[in-house]
Short mmCIF file of C-alpha atoms in Angstrom, two decimals:
data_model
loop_
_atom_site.label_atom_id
_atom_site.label_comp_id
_atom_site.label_asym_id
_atom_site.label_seq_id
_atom_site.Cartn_x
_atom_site.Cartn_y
_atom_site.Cartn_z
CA UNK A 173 29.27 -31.96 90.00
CA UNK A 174 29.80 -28.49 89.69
CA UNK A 175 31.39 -26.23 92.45
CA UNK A 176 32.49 -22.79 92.18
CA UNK A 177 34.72 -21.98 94.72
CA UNK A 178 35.24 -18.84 95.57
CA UNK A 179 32.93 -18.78 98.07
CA UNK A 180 30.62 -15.64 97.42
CA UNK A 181 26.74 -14.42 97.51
CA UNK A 182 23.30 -12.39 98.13
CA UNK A 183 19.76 -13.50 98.35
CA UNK A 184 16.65 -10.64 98.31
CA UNK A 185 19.67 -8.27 96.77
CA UNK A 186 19.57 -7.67 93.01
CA UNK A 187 22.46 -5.90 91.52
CA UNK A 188 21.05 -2.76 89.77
CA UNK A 189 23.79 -0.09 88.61
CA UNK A 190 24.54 3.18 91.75
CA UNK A 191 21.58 1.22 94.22
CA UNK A 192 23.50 0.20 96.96
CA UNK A 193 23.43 -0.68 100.70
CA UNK A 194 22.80 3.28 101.96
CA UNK A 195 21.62 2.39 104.92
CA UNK A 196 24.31 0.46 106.73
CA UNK A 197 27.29 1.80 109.28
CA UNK A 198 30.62 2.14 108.79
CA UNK A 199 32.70 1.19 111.62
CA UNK A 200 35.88 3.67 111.82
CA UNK A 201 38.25 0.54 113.06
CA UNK A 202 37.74 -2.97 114.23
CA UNK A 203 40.21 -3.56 117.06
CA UNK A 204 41.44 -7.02 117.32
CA UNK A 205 43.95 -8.10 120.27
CA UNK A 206 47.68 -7.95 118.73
CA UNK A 207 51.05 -9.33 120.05
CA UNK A 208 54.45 -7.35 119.58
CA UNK A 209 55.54 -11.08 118.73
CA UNK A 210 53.78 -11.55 115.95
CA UNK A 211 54.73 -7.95 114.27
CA UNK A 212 57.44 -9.18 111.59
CA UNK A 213 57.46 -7.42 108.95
CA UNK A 214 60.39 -7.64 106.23
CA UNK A 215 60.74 -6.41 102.41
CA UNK A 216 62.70 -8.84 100.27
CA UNK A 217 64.56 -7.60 96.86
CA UNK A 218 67.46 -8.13 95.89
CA UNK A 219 69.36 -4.70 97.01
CA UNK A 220 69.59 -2.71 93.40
CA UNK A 221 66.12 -3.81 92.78
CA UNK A 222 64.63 -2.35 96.12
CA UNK A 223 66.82 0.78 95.96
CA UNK A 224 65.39 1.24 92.72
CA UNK A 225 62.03 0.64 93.93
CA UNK A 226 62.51 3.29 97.51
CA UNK A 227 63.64 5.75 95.13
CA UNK A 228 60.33 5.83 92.94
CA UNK A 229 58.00 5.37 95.99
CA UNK A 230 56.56 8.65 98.00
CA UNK A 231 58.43 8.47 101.55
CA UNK A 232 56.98 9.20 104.61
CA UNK A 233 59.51 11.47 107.15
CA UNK A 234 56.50 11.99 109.14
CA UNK A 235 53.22 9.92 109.89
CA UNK A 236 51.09 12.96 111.17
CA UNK A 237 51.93 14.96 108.47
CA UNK A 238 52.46 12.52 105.34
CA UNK A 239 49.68 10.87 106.19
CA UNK A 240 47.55 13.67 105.79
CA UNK A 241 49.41 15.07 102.25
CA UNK A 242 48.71 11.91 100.78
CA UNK A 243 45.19 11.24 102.11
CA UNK A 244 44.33 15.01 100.74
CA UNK A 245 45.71 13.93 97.44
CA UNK A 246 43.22 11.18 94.87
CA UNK A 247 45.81 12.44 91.57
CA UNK A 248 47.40 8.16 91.73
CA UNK A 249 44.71 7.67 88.49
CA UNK A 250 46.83 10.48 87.07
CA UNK A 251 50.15 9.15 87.73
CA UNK A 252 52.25 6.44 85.42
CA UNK A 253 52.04 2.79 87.24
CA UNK A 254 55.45 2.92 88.50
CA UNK A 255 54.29 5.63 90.71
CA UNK A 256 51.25 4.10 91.74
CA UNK A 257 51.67 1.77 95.31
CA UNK A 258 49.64 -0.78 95.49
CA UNK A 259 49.20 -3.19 98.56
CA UNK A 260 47.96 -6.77 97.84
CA UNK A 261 46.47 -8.86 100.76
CA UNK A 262 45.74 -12.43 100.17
CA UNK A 263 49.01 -12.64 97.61
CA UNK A 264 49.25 -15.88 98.15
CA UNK A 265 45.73 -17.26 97.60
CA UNK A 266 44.93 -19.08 94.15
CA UNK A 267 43.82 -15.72 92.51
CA UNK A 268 46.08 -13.96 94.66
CA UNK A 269 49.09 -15.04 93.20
CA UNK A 270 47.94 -13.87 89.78
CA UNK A 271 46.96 -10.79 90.46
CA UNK A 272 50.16 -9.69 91.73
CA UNK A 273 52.01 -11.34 88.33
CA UNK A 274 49.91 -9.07 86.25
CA UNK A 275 50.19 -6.07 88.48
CA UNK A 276 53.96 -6.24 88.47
CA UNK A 277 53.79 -6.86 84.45
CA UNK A 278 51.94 -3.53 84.02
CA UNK A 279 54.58 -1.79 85.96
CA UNK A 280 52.86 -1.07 89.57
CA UNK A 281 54.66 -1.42 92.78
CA UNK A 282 53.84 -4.13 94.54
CA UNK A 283 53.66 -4.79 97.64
CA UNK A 284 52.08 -8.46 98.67
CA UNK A 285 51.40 -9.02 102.18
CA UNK A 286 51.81 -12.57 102.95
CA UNK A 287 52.09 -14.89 106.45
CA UNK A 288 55.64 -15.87 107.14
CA UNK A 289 54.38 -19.67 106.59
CA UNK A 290 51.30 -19.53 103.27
CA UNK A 291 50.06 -21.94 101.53
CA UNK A 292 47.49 -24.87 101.98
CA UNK A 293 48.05 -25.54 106.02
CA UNK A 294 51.46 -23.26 105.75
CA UNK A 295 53.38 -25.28 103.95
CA UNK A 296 55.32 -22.43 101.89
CA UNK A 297 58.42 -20.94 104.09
CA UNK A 298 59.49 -17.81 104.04
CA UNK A 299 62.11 -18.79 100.85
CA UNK A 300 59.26 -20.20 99.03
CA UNK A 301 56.77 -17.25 99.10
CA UNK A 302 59.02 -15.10 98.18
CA UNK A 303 60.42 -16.82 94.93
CA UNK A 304 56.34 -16.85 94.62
CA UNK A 305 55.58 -13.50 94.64
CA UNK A 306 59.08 -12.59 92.94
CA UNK A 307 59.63 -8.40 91.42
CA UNK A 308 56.85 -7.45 94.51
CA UNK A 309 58.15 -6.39 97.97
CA UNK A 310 57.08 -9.08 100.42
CA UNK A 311 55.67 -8.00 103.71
CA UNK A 312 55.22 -10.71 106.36
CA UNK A 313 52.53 -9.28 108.31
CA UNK A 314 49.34 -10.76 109.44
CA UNK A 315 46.03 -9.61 108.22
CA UNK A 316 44.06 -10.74 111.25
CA UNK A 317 45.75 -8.37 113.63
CA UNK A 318 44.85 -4.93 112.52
CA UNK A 319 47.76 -3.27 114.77
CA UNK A 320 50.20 -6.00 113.41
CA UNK A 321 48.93 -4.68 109.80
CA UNK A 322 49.47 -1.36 110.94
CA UNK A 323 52.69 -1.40 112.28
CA UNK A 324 53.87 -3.64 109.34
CA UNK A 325 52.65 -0.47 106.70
CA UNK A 326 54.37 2.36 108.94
CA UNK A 327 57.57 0.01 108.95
CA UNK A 328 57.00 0.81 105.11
CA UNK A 329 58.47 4.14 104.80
CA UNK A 330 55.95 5.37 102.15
CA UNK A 331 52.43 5.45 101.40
CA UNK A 332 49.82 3.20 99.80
CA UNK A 333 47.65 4.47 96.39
CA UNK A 334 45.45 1.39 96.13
CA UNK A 335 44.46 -1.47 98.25
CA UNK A 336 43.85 -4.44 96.16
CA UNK A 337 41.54 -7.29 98.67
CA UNK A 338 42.18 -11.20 97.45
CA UNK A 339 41.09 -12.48 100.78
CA UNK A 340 39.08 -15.43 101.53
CA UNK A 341 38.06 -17.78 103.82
CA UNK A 342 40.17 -21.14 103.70
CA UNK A 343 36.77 -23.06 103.51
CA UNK A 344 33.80 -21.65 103.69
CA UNK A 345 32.72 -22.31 107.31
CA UNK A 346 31.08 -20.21 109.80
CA UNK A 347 34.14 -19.10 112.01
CA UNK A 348 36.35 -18.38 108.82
CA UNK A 349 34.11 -16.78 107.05
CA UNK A 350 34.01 -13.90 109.92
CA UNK A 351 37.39 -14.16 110.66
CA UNK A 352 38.81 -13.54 107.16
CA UNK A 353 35.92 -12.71 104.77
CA UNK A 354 34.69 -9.98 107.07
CA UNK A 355 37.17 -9.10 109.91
CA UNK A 356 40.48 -9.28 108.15
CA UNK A 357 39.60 -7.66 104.92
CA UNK A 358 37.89 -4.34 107.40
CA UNK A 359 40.99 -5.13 108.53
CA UNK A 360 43.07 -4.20 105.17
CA UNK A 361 40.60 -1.54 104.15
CA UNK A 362 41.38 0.42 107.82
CA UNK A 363 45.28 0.28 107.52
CA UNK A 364 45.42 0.90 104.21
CA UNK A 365 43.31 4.12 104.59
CA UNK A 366 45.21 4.80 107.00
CA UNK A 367 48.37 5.08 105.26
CA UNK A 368 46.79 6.69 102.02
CA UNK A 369 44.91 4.35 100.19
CA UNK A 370 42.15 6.30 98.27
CA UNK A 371 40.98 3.36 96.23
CA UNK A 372 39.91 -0.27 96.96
CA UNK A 373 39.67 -3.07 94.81
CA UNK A 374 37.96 -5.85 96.29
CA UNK A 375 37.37 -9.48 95.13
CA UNK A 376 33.99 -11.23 95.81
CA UNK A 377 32.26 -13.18 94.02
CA UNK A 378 28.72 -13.03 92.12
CA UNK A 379 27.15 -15.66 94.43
CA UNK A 380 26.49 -12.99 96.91
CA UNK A 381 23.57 -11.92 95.23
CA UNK A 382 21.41 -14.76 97.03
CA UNK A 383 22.93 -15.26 100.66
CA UNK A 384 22.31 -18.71 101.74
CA UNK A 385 25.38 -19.24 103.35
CA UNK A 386 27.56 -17.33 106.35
CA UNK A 387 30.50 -16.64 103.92
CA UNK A 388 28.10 -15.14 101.79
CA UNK A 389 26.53 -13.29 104.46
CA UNK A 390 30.38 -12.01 105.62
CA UNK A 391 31.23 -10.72 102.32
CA UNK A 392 28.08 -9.06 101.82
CA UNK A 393 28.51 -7.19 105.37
CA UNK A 394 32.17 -5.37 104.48
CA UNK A 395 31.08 -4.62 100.51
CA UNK A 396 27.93 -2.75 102.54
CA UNK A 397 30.49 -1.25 104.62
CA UNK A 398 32.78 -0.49 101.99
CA UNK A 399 30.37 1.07 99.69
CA UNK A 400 28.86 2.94 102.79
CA UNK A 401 32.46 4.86 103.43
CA UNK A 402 32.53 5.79 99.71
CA UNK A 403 29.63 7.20 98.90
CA UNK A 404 28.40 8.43 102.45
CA UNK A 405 31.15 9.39 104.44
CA UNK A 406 34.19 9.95 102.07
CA UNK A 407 33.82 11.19 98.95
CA UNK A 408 37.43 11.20 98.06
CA UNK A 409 37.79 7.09 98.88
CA UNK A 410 36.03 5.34 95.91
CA UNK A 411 35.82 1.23 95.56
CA UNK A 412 35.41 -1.56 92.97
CA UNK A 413 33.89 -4.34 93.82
CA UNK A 414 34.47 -7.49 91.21
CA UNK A 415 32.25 -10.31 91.31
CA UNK A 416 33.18 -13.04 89.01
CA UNK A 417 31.38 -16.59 88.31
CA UNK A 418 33.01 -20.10 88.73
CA UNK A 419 37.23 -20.60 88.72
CA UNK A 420 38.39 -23.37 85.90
CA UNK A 421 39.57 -24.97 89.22
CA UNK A 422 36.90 -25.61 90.41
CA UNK A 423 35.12 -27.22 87.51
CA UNK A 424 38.32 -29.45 86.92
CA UNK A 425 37.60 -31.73 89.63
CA UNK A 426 36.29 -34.54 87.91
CA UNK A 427 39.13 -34.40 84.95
CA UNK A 428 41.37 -37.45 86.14
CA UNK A 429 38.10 -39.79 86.96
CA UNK A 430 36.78 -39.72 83.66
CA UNK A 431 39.90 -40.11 82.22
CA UNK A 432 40.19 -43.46 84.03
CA UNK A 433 37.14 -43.99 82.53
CA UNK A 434 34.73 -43.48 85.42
CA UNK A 435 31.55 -41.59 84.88
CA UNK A 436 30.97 -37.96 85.22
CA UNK A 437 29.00 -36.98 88.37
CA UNK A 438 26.25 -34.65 88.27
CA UNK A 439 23.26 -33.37 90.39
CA UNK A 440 19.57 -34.34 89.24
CA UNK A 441 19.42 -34.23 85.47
CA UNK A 442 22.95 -31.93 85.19
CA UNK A 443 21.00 -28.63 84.18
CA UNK A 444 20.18 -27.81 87.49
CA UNK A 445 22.53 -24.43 87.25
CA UNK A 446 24.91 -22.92 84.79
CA UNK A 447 27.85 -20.74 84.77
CA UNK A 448 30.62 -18.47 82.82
CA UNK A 449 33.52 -20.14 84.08
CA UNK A 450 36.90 -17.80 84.10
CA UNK A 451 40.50 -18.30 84.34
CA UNK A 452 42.35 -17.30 87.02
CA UNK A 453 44.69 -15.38 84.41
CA UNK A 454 41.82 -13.20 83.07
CA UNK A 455 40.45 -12.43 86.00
CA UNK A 456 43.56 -11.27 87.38
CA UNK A 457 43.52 -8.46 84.26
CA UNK A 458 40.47 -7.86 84.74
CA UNK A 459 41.55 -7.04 88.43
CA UNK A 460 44.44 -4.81 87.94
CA UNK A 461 42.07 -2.68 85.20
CA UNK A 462 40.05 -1.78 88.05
CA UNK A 463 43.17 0.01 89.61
CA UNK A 464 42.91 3.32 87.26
CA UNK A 465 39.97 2.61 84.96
CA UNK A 466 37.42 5.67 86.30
CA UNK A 467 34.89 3.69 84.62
CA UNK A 468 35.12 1.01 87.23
CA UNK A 469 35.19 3.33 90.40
CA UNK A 470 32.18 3.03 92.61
CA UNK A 471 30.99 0.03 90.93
CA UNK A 472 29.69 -3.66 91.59
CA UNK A 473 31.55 -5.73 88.80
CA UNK A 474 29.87 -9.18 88.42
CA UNK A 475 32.01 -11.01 85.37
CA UNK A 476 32.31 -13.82 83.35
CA UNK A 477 34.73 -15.57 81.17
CA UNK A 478 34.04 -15.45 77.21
CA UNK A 479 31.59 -17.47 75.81
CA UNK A 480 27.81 -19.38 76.54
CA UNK A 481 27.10 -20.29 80.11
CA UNK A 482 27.37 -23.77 80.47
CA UNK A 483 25.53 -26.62 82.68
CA UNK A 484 27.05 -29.65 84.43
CA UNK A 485 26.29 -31.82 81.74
CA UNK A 486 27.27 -29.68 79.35
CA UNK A 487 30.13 -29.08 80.93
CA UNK A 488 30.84 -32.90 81.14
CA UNK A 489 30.02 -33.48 77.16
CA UNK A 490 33.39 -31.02 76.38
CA UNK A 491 35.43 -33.17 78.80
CA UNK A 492 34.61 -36.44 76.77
CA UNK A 493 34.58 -34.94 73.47
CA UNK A 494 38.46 -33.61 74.36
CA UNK A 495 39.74 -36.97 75.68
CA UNK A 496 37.35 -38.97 72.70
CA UNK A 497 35.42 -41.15 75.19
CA UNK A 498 31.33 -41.99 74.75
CA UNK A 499 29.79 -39.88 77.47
CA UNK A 500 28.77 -41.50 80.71
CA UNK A 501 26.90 -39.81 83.54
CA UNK A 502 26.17 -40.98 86.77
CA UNK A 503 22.95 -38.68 87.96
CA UNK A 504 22.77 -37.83 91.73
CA UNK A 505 19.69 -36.75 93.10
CA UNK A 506 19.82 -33.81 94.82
CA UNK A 507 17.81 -34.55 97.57
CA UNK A 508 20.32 -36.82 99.03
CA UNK A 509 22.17 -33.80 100.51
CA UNK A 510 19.10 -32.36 101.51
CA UNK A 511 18.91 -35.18 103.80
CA UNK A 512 22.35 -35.49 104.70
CA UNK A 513 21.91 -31.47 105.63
CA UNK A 514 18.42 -31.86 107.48
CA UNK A 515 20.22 -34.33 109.92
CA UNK A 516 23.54 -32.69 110.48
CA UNK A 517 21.46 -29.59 111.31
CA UNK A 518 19.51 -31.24 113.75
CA UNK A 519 22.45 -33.12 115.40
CA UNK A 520 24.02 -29.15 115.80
CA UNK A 521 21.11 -28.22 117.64
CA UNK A 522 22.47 -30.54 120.67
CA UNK A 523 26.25 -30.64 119.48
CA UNK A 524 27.06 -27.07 118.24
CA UNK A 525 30.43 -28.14 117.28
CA UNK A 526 28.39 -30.14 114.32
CA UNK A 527 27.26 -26.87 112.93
CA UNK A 528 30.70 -26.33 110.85
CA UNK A 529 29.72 -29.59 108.99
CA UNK A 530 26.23 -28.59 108.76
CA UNK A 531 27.68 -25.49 106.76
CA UNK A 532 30.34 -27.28 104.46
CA UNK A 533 26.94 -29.61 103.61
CA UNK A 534 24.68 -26.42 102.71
CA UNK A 535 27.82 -25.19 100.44
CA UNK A 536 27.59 -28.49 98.86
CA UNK A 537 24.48 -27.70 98.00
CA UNK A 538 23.90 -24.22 97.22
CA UNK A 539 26.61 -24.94 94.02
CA UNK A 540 24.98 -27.82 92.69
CA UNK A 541 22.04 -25.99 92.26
CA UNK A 542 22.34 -22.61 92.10
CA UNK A 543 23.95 -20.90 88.88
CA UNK A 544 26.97 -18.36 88.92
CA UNK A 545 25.33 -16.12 86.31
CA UNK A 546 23.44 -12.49 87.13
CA UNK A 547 20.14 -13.07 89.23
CA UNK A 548 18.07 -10.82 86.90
CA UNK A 549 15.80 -8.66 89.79
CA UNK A 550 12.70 -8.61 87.51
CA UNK A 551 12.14 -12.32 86.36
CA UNK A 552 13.73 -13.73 89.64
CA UNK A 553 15.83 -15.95 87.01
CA UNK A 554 19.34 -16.14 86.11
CA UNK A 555 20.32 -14.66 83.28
CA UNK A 556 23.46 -15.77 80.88
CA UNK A 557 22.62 -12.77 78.59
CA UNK A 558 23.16 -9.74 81.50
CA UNK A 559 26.43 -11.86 83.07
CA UNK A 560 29.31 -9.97 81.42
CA UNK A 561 32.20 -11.75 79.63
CA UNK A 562 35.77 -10.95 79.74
CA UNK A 563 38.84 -12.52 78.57
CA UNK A 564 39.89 -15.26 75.94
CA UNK A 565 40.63 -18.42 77.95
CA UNK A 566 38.09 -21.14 77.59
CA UNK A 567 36.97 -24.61 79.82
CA UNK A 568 37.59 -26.36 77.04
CA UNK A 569 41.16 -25.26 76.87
CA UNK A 570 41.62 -25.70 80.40
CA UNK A 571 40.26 -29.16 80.35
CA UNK A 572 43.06 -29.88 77.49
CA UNK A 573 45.60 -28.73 79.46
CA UNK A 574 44.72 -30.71 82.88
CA UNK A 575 44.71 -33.60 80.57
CA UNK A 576 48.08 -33.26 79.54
CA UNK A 577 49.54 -31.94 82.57
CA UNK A 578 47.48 -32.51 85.60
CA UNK A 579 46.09 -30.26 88.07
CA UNK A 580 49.15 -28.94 89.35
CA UNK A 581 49.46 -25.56 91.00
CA UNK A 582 45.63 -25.48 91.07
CA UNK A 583 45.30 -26.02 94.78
CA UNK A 584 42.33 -23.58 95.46
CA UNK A 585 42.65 -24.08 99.83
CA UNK A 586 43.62 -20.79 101.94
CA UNK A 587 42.82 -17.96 99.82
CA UNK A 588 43.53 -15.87 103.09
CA UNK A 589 46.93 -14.49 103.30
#
């Protein structure tokens, strides 16, 4: 069984290069109810290191009037990376965390918004997050409040370059999706703006591209947004949008079964979809390039690891060739969930509560059958050839490596915050 989760799509919408959503409204700023309570916001350094840090970022003496210098200025491509301030939400999610590794390594500064208690159901203090996201300066702030966010930016002192988006919904369901795929990242793209920001990068994911599901549907709503402000309403903002295929994670799953000798599970005959699975590593480079690369500005990025796309089974034949087993597959048809889906639908139709269930069943679904690749607008087909490839880490490595050490530190749960 193959799931890619990231949680990202689009259905009648077919990619084609400068042809996107003209027609949709931007709205200035989403007000969401905030309490003075919840406004913490703290940097963490050690003192020489944030000193250093102050004294290379552009201070603020005055909102009204640094606000505007900076918004007037879009030289930060022009500038060396130490110069360049870059605000991360979502630091803490499974890409997140990457992203800001390689941002610090090429010398940006950093600064990682993060909840004062992250992780999978907050299980990272304060302590912990910050020995996470160590050489970035760590602002506890909440992305679901946009006057928290604010407040939390002006506490800053200085001015944001570059908003970089690693936001996503926990699961997948219908009130998370809105929440955090739509509401909270409108949410970072208004503050940051705000405060300076002339560029956002924004992660997504190259499911959108046939919108089955209300994730999907939330994602697709801010990039139209998004793309609307840029190339409508302010020509000096400009976007990237990055799209990528299926996480290793979430195609090492079935590692530890079938090296207890259980049998690989896969839907129908296992070529039901295919994908260009990437690393988390690579796609956090591929990431921070969109930062100054003017080749990426105003862009929709779909991208894949290196290599052919590969199916379930496929993907299942590598996993027992590594560990030296005889391949054994045990075949699922895929109609099952359609039934388990056709009756959880109709059981929301009296008991509304049943529709989150409904939607984890139809996400199920959608990724054991549909394929992470570029949905090619002519043919209606997926296509492995137009899906771009980036990087050097392989599945098959990654398989190796869960073999020998286990799937720790892969937890994919709460990508928001």
């Amino acid at each position: 069984m193959s799931l890619c989760s990231s949680f990202n799509v689009f259905a009648s919408y077919s990619p084609k290069p400068k042809t996107f959503f003209k027609n949709s409204k931007f709205v200035s700023q989403f007000q969401v109810k905030s309490s003075p309570l919840a406004s913490t916001f703290q940097i963490h350094e050690s003192s020489t290191n944030l000193k250093f840090k102050r004294a290379r970022l552009k201070s603020i003496s005055s909102l009204n009037s640094g606000i505007s210098e900076i918004a007037t200025s879009s030289s930060f491509r022009n500038k060396n990376p130490k110069d360049v301030n870059v605000l991360v939400v979502g630091s803490t999610g499974y890409i997140g965390r990457f992203v800001v590794k390689e941002l610090i390594k090429r010398g940006f500064n950093v600064i990682a918004v993060a909840r004062e208690k992250s992780g999978i159901r907050g299980k990272n203090d304060k302590e912990e997050t910050l020995k996470q996201l160590q050489g970035a300066n760590v602002c506890f702030s909440d992305v679901t409040q946009l006057e928290t966010l604010e407040k939390s930016i002006e506490n800053l002192g200085f001015g944001i370059d570059v908003v970089v988006s690693c936001l996503a919904s926990r699961n997948g369901g219908i009130k998370d999706s809105r929440k955090i795929d739509y509401e909270a990242t409108k949410n970072s793209l208004v503050a940051g703006k705000k405060f300076g920001a002339k560029h956002f990068v924004l992660l997504s994911a190259i499911c959108v591209q046939k919108p089955l599901l209300e994730f999907q549907r939330a994602k697709l709503k801010f990039e139209a947004e998004l793309m609307d402000l840029a190339e409508n309403k302010d020509s000096s903002f400009t976007y990237s949008i990055v799209r990528p295929t299926a996480f290793f994670k979430s195609l090492g799953g079935q590692v530890e079964i079938v090296k207890d000798g259980k049998p690989y599970v896969m839907f129908g005959d296992g070529k039901l979809c295919a994908c260009k699975p990437i690393s988390e590593q690579d796609l956090a480079s591929f990431i921070a390039d969109c930062v100054l690369e003017e080749n990426k500005i105003n862009q929709v990025l779909p991208i894949g690891g290196p290599g052919k796309a590969l199916t379930p089974l496929e993907q299942g034949e590598i996993l027992f060739r590594i560990l030296g087993k005889e391949p054994k597959f045990l075949k699922v048809p895929i109609e099952i969930m359609d039934f388990v889906i056709g009756v959880l639908d109709f059981i929301a139709k009296i008991f509304p509560s049943v529709g989150e269930a409904a939607e984890f069943g139809k996400i199920g679904r959608y990724y054991a059958a549909e394929s992470m690749l570029i949905l090619d607008p002519e043919t209606g087909e997926y296509s492995e050839e137009k899906t771009p490839s980036y990087g050097k880490d392989t599945l098959e490595d990654f398989f190796a490596k869960v073999i020998r050490e286990g799937m720790a530190g892969q937890e994919l749960g709460e990508q928001f915050f």
